Amino acid sequence: MRRRPVDSRSVRSVGWSDGTLELEYVNGYVYRYLDVPQPTYAALLAAPSIGAYVNKHIKPHYEFREV
C-alpha cells in the first residue's frame, strides 16, 4: 500500500485503501487497521495531532494486524 509521510512524533506515514488504514510508526512497526471508513482517514489527516487521533479514534475501535 502506498503511504504518505505525515508530520507526527509517533506516526511516520499513513495510507488507506478499500477500508484498510495502514500506519507506519516512527519505531518502524507497521499496522493495518481494518474496516476504517474513508471519512475517518480524512479526519486523521486533518487532525491537529495525528498520534492523539490514532489513540482516541483508531486503536480502541478497529481491529488491527501487524504487517
PDB file of C-alpha atoms in Angstrom, residues 16-51:
ATOM      1  CA  TRP A  16      -5.693   3.987   3.152  1.00  0.00           C
ATOM      2  CA  SER A  17      -7.238   1.674   0.562  1.00  0.00           C
ATOM      3  CA  ASP A  18     -10.634  -0.045   0.455  1.00  0.00           C
ATOM      4  CA  GLY A  19     -11.233   0.309   4.189  1.00  0.00           C
ATOM      5  CA  THR A  20      -7.738  -0.652   5.312  1.00  0.00           C
ATOM      6  CA  LEU A  21      -5.763   2.013   7.140  1.00  0.00           C
ATOM      7  CA  GLU A  22      -2.034   1.379   7.261  1.00  0.00           C
ATOM      8  CA  LEU A  23       0.121   3.212   9.792  1.00  0.00           C
ATOM      9  CA  GLU A  24       3.883   3.165   9.938  1.00  0.00           C
ATOM     10  CA  TYR A  25       5.067   4.246  13.369  1.00  0.00           C
ATOM     11  CA  VAL A  26       8.375   6.013  13.968  1.00  0.00           C
ATOM     12  CA  ASN A  27       9.684   2.862  15.685  1.00  0.00           C
ATOM     13  CA  GLY A  28       9.401   1.067  12.325  1.00  0.00           C
ATOM     14  CA  TYR A  29       6.360  -1.091  13.103  1.00  0.00           C
ATOM     15  CA  VAL A  30       3.557  -1.136  10.531  1.00  0.00           C
ATOM     16  CA  TYR A  31      -0.047  -1.900  11.456  1.00  0.00           C
ATOM     17  CA  ARG A  32      -3.143  -2.360   9.317  1.00  0.00           C
ATOM     18  CA  TYR A  33      -6.459  -1.322  10.846  1.00  0.00           C
ATOM     19  CA  LEU A  34      -9.461  -2.986   9.212  1.00  0.00           C
ATOM     20  CA  ASP A  35     -12.846  -1.596   8.085  1.00  0.00           C
ATOM     21  CA  VAL A  36     -11.861   2.040   8.606  1.00  0.00           C
ATOM     22  CA  PRO A  37     -14.206   4.358   6.660  1.00  0.00           C
ATOM     23  CA  GLN A  38     -12.718   6.951   4.326  1.00  0.00           C
ATOM     24  CA  PRO A  39     -14.092   9.897   6.386  1.00  0.00           C
ATOM     25  CA  THR A  40     -12.160   8.593   9.402  1.00  0.00           C
ATOM     26  CA  TYR A  41      -8.983   8.513   7.307  1.00  0.00           C
ATOM     27  CA  ALA A  42      -9.659  12.079   6.133  1.00  0.00           C
ATOM     28  CA  ALA A  43     -10.234  13.203   9.742  1.00  0.00           C
ATOM     29  CA  LEU A  44      -6.949  11.559  10.748  1.00  0.00           C
ATOM     30  CA  LEU A  45      -5.064  13.556   8.121  1.00  0.00           C
ATOM     31  CA  ALA A  46      -6.778  16.782   9.222  1.00  0.00           C
ATOM     32  CA  ALA A  47      -6.257  16.222  12.953  1.00  0.00           C
ATOM     33  CA  PRO A  48      -4.042  18.701  14.830  1.00  0.00           C
ATOM     34  CA  SER A  49      -2.295  15.719  16.434  1.00  0.00           C
ATOM     35  CA  ILE A  50      -2.189  12.505  14.411  1.00  0.00           C
ATOM     36  CA  GLY A  51      -0.892  10.489  17.367  1.00  0.00           C
TER      37      GLY A  51
END
